[in-house]
PDB file of C-alpha atoms in Angstrom:
ATOM      1  CA  UNK A 612       0.000   0.000   0.000  1.00  0.00           C
ATOM      2  CA  UNK A 613       2.853   2.319  -0.748  1.00  0.00           C
ATOM      3  CA  UNK A 614       3.596   4.366  -3.802  1.00  0.00           C
ATOM      4  CA  UNK A 615       7.183   3.792  -4.781  1.00  0.00           C
ATOM      5  CA  UNK A 616       8.861   6.648  -6.584  1.00  0.00           C
ATOM      6  CA  UNK A 617      11.930   6.399  -8.802  1.00  0.00           C
ATOM      7  CA  UNK A 618      13.079   9.925  -9.489  1.00  0.00           C
ATOM      8  CA  UNK A 619      15.438  10.200 -12.447  1.00  0.00           C
ATOM      9  CA  UNK A 620      17.131   6.961 -11.371  1.00  0.00           C
ATOM     10  CA  UNK A 621      17.985   8.539  -8.017  1.00  0.00           C
ATOM     11  CA  UNK A 622      16.724   6.676  -4.965  1.00  0.00           C
ATOM     12  CA  UNK A 623      15.636   9.317  -2.493  1.00  0.00           C
ATOM     13  CA  UNK A 624      14.706   7.417   0.662  1.00  0.00           C
ATOM     14  CA  UNK A 625      14.637   3.920   2.082  1.00  0.00           C
ATOM     15  CA  UNK A 626      11.900   1.814   0.550  1.00  0.00           C
ATOM     16  CA  UNK A 627      12.008   3.669  -2.771  1.00  0.00           C
ATOM     17  CA  UNK A 628      12.441   1.341  -5.689  1.00  0.00           C
ATOM     18  CA  UNK A 629      12.849   1.791  -9.405  1.00  0.00           C
ATOM     19  CA  UNK A 630       9.922   0.480 -11.383  1.00  0.00           C
ATOM     20  CA  UNK A 631      10.094  -1.770 -14.387  1.00  0.00           C
ATOM     21  CA  UNK A 632       8.733  -0.595 -17.729  1.00  0.00           C
ATOM     22  CA  UNK A 633       5.923   1.902 -17.021  1.00  0.00           C
ATOM     23  CA  UNK A 634       2.338   0.871 -17.664  1.00  0.00           C
ATOM     24  CA  UNK A 635       1.547   4.400 -18.925  1.00  0.00           C
ATOM     25  CA  UNK A 636       3.423   7.613 -19.681  1.00  0.00           C
ATOM     26  CA  UNK A 637       2.028  11.090 -19.067  1.00  0.00           C
ATOM     27  CA  UNK A 638       3.735  14.077 -20.689  1.00  0.00           C
ATOM     28  CA  UNK A 639       3.807  17.491 -19.026  1.00  0.00           C
ATOM     29  CA  UNK A 640       3.102  20.036 -21.780  1.00  0.00           C
ATOM     30  CA  UNK A 641       2.792  23.759 -22.297  1.00  0.00           C
ATOM     31  CA  UNK A 642       0.484  23.114 -25.245  1.00  0.00           C
ATOM     32  CA  UNK A 643      -1.428  19.988 -26.180  1.00  0.00           C
ATOM     33  CA  UNK A 644      -1.789  20.418 -29.960  1.00  0.00           C
ATOM     34  CA  UNK A 645      -4.462  17.792 -30.587  1.00  0.00           C
ATOM     35  CA  UNK A 646      -6.862  19.396 -28.126  1.00  0.00           C
ATOM     36  CA  UNK A 647      -5.717  23.010 -28.554  1.00  0.00           C
ATOM     37  CA  UNK A 648      -5.233  23.057 -24.795  1.00  0.00           C
ATOM     38  CA  UNK A 649      -2.508  24.950 -22.953  1.00  0.00           C
ATOM     39  CA  UNK A 650      -0.752  23.648 -19.841  1.00  0.00           C
ATOM     40  CA  UNK A 651      -1.859  20.038 -19.813  1.00  0.00           C
ATOM     41  CA  UNK A 652      -0.901  16.520 -18.895  1.00  0.00           C
ATOM     42  CA  UNK A 653      -1.179  14.230 -21.925  1.00  0.00           C
ATOM     43  CA  UNK A 654      -3.001  11.999 -21.540  1.00  0.00           C
ATOM     44  CA  UNK A 655      -4.942  13.510 -18.649  1.00  0.00           C
ATOM     45  CA  UNK A 656      -6.642  10.189 -17.846  1.00  0.00           C
ATOM     46  CA  UNK A 657      -4.968   6.808 -17.527  1.00  0.00           C
ATOM     47  CA  UNK A 658      -6.216   3.472 -16.245  1.00  0.00           C
ATOM     48  CA  UNK A 659      -3.714   1.003 -14.842  1.00  0.00           C
ATOM     49  CA  UNK A 660      -3.922  -2.221 -12.853  1.00  0.00           C
ATOM     50  CA  UNK A 661      -2.988  -2.376  -9.174  1.00  0.00           C
ATOM     51  CA  UNK A 662       0.801  -2.573  -9.125  1.00  0.00           C
ATOM     52  CA  UNK A 663       1.025  -0.690 -12.419  1.00  0.00           C
ATOM     53  CA  UNK A 664       3.156   2.367 -12.913  1.00  0.00           C
ATOM     54  CA  UNK A 665       2.951   5.779 -14.534  1.00  0.00           C
ATOM     55  CA  UNK A 666       5.941   7.651 -15.869  1.00  0.00           C
ATOM     56  CA  UNK A 667       5.723  11.440 -15.769  1.00  0.00           C
ATOM     57  CA  UNK A 668       7.852  13.068 -18.477  1.00  0.00           C
ATOM     58  CA  UNK A 669       8.651  16.796 -18.319  1.00  0.00           C
ATOM     59  CA  UNK A 670       8.292  17.206 -22.085  1.00  0.00           C
ATOM     60  CA  UNK A 671       8.086  20.972 -21.557  1.00  0.00           C
ATOM     61  CA  UNK A 672       9.795  22.634 -18.594  1.00  0.00           C
ATOM     62  CA  UNK A 673       8.068  24.434 -15.717  1.00  0.00           C
ATOM     63  CA  UNK A 674       5.766  21.690 -14.432  1.00  0.00           C
ATOM     64  CA  UNK A 675       5.567  19.453 -11.380  1.00  0.00           C
ATOM     65  CA  UNK A 676       3.258  16.683 -10.182  1.00  0.00           C
ATOM     66  CA  UNK A 677       1.665  16.803  -6.736  1.00  0.00           C
ATOM     67  CA  UNK A 678      -1.536  15.289  -5.348  1.00  0.00           C
ATOM     68  CA  UNK A 679      -4.791  17.127  -4.999  1.00  0.00           C
ATOM     69  CA  UNK A 680      -4.806  16.308  -1.306  1.00  0.00           C
ATOM     70  CA  UNK A 681      -8.552  16.562  -0.731  1.00  0.00           C
ATOM     71  CA  UNK A 682      -9.040  13.910  -3.440  1.00  0.00           C
ATOM     72  CA  UNK A 683      -6.077  11.663  -2.638  1.00  0.00           C
ATOM     73  CA  UNK A 684      -6.925   8.141  -1.409  1.00  0.00           C
ATOM     74  CA  UNK A 685      -6.876   7.803   2.382  1.00  0.00           C
ATOM     75  CA  UNK A 686      -3.821   6.124   3.824  1.00  0.00           C
ATOM     76  CA  UNK A 687      -1.672   6.603   0.710  1.00  0.00           C
ATOM     77  CA  UNK A 688       1.385   8.825   1.129  1.00  0.00           C
ATOM     78  CA  UNK A 689       1.360  11.886  -1.138  1.00  0.00           C
ATOM     79  CA  UNK A 690       3.743  12.091  -4.069  1.00  0.00           C
ATOM     80  CA  UNK A 691       5.925  14.963  -5.142  1.00  0.00           C
ATOM     81  CA  UNK A 692       7.580  15.028  -8.551  1.00  0.00           C
ATOM     82  CA  UNK A 693       9.674  18.208  -8.545  1.00  0.00           C
ATOM     83  CA  UNK A 694       9.680  20.735 -11.358  1.00  0.00           C
ATOM     84  CA  UNK A 695      11.369  19.558 -14.568  1.00  0.00           C
ATOM     85  CA  UNK A 696      11.941  16.029 -13.228  1.00  0.00           C
ATOM     86  CA  UNK A 697      10.953  12.697 -14.694  1.00  0.00           C
ATOM     87  CA  UNK A 698       9.603  10.081 -12.316  1.00  0.00           C
ATOM     88  CA  UNK A 699       7.942   6.699 -12.389  1.00  0.00           C
ATOM     89  CA  UNK A 700       5.261   6.126  -9.765  1.00  0.00           C
ATOM     90  CA  UNK A 701       4.083   2.618  -8.863  1.00  0.00           C
ATOM     91  CA  UNK A 702       0.508   2.387  -7.548  1.00  0.00           C
ATOM     92  CA  UNK A 703      -0.029  -0.511  -5.134  1.00  0.00           C
ATOM     93  CA  UNK A 704      -3.563   0.391  -4.005  1.00  0.00           C
ATOM     94  CA  UNK A 705      -6.777   0.593  -6.049  1.00  0.00           C
ATOM     95  CA  UNK A 706      -8.378   4.012  -6.236  1.00  0.00           C
ATOM     96  CA  UNK A 707      -8.546   7.305  -8.080  1.00  0.00           C
ATOM     97  CA  UNK A 708      -5.458   9.485  -7.837  1.00  0.00           C
ATOM     98  CA  UNK A 709      -5.881  13.142  -8.794  1.00  0.00           C
ATOM     99  CA  UNK A 710      -2.705  15.112  -9.486  1.00  0.00           C
ATOM    100  CA  UNK A 711      -2.013  18.706 -10.420  1.00  0.00           C
ATOM    101  CA  UNK A 712       0.728  21.038 -11.554  1.00  0.00           C
ATOM    102  CA  UNK A 713       1.039  23.582  -8.753  1.00  0.00           C
ATOM    103  CA  UNK A 714       1.430  26.787 -10.810  1.00  0.00           C
ATOM    104  CA  UNK A 715      -1.029  25.701 -13.509  1.00  0.00           C
ATOM    105  CA  UNK A 716      -3.904  24.280 -11.438  1.00  0.00           C
ATOM    106  CA  UNK A 717      -5.897  27.438 -12.140  1.00  0.00           C
ATOM    107  CA  UNK A 718      -5.522  26.732 -15.849  1.00  0.00           C
ATOM    108  CA  UNK A 719      -6.873  23.203 -15.400  1.00  0.00           C
ATOM    109  CA  UNK A 720      -3.580  21.266 -15.447  1.00  0.00           C
ATOM    110  CA  UNK A 721      -4.842  18.185 -13.641  1.00  0.00           C
ATOM    111  CA  UNK A 722      -4.841  14.461 -14.381  1.00  0.00           C
ATOM    112  CA  UNK A 723      -6.518  11.323 -13.082  1.00  0.00           C
ATOM    113  CA  UNK A 724      -4.885   7.956 -12.608  1.00  0.00           C
ATOM    114  CA  UNK A 725      -7.488   5.256 -12.089  1.00  0.00           C
ATOM    115  CA  UNK A 726      -5.943   2.191 -10.466  1.00  0.00           C
ATOM    116  CA  UNK A 727      -7.935  -1.032 -10.623  1.00  0.00           C
ATOM    117  CA  UNK A 728     -11.664  -0.769 -10.007  1.00  0.00           C
ATOM    118  CA  UNK A 729     -12.960   2.555  -8.776  1.00  0.00           C
ATOM    119  CA  UNK A 730     -16.306   4.225  -8.139  1.00  0.00           C
ATOM    120  CA  UNK A 731     -16.108   7.165 -10.543  1.00  0.00           C
ATOM    121  CA  UNK A 732     -19.523   8.560  -9.553  1.00  0.00           C
ATOM    122  CA  UNK A 733     -18.339   8.787  -5.945  1.00  0.00           C
ATOM    123  CA  UNK A 734     -15.110  10.457  -7.061  1.00  0.00           C
ATOM    124  CA  UNK A 735     -16.979  12.966  -9.280  1.00  0.00           C
ATOM    125  CA  UNK A 736     -19.242  13.936  -6.371  1.00  0.00           C
ATOM    126  CA  UNK A 737     -16.246  14.386  -4.095  1.00  0.00           C
ATOM    127  CA  UNK A 738     -14.408  16.468  -6.746  1.00  0.00           C
ATOM    128  CA  UNK A 739     -17.449  18.707  -7.250  1.00  0.00           C
ATOM    129  CA  UNK A 740     -17.217  19.870  -3.638  1.00  0.00           C
ATOM    130  CA  UNK A 741     -13.471  19.542  -2.959  1.00  0.00           C
ATOM    131  CA  UNK A 742     -12.047  22.647  -1.278  1.00  0.00           C
ATOM    132  CA  UNK A 743      -9.389  24.773  -2.917  1.00  0.00           C
ATOM    133  CA  UNK A 744      -9.871  23.707  -6.528  1.00  0.00           C
ATOM    134  CA  UNK A 745      -9.807  26.327  -9.246  1.00  0.00           C
ATOM    135  CA  UNK A 746     -12.969  26.329 -11.416  1.00  0.00           C
ATOM    136  CA  UNK A 747     -11.099  25.064 -14.514  1.00  0.00           C
ATOM    137  CA  UNK A 748      -9.472  22.257 -12.534  1.00  0.00           C
ATOM    138  CA  UNK A 749     -12.818  21.260 -10.990  1.00  0.00           C
ATOM    139  CA  UNK A 750     -14.512  21.237 -14.400  1.00  0.00           C
ATOM    140  CA  UNK A 751     -11.749  19.177 -15.990  1.00  0.00           C
ATOM    141  CA  UNK A 752     -11.820  16.630 -13.165  1.00  0.00           C
ATOM    142  CA  UNK A 753     -15.558  16.237 -13.741  1.00  0.00           C
ATOM    143  CA  UNK A 754     -15.011  15.613 -17.452  1.00  0.00           C
ATOM    144  CA  UNK A 755     -12.190  13.129 -16.751  1.00  0.00           C
ATOM    145  CA  UNK A 756     -14.272  11.268 -14.146  1.00  0.00           C
ATOM    146  CA  UNK A 757     -17.133  11.016 -16.638  1.00  0.00           C
ATOM    147  CA  UNK A 758     -14.787   9.691 -19.332  1.00  0.00           C
ATOM    148  CA  UNK A 759     -13.308   7.145 -16.907  1.00  0.00           C
ATOM    149  CA  UNK A 760     -16.798   5.996 -15.937  1.00  0.00           C
ATOM    150  CA  UNK A 761     -17.679   5.330 -19.587  1.00  0.00           C
ATOM    151  CA  UNK A 762     -14.427   3.495 -20.325  1.00  0.00           C
TER     152      UNK A 762
END
């Protein structure tokens, strides 16, 4: 029930392990050409199995990856991928993990990682009333939750 983080092949603390080939890769972008969107994770929604991993790639500089704490699964330590750093996160617990780019949250730079089976309707309701979310981030989380529910 721990998220293991391998940060640019540097092991930061005890219990941190490098992951094998990532299950999914999310790029951190200033502009997502296909969608005409600025400041975005691409893709913004990934589904992985329990034990799967996601690689965050700083394709464009100036982005980080941190949890949206009010939406983070209970009992799971928060993650912190520093600005301009690549990292592979391994998810050992089923749930919905909402992440954001700190300076671009207000512009809707959020992503969802759905691990195993998850109740997307419950997540969407929680996101609709989560404190501290910018309107664009809240709206995008609702769209992503709806897309995950249909998938």
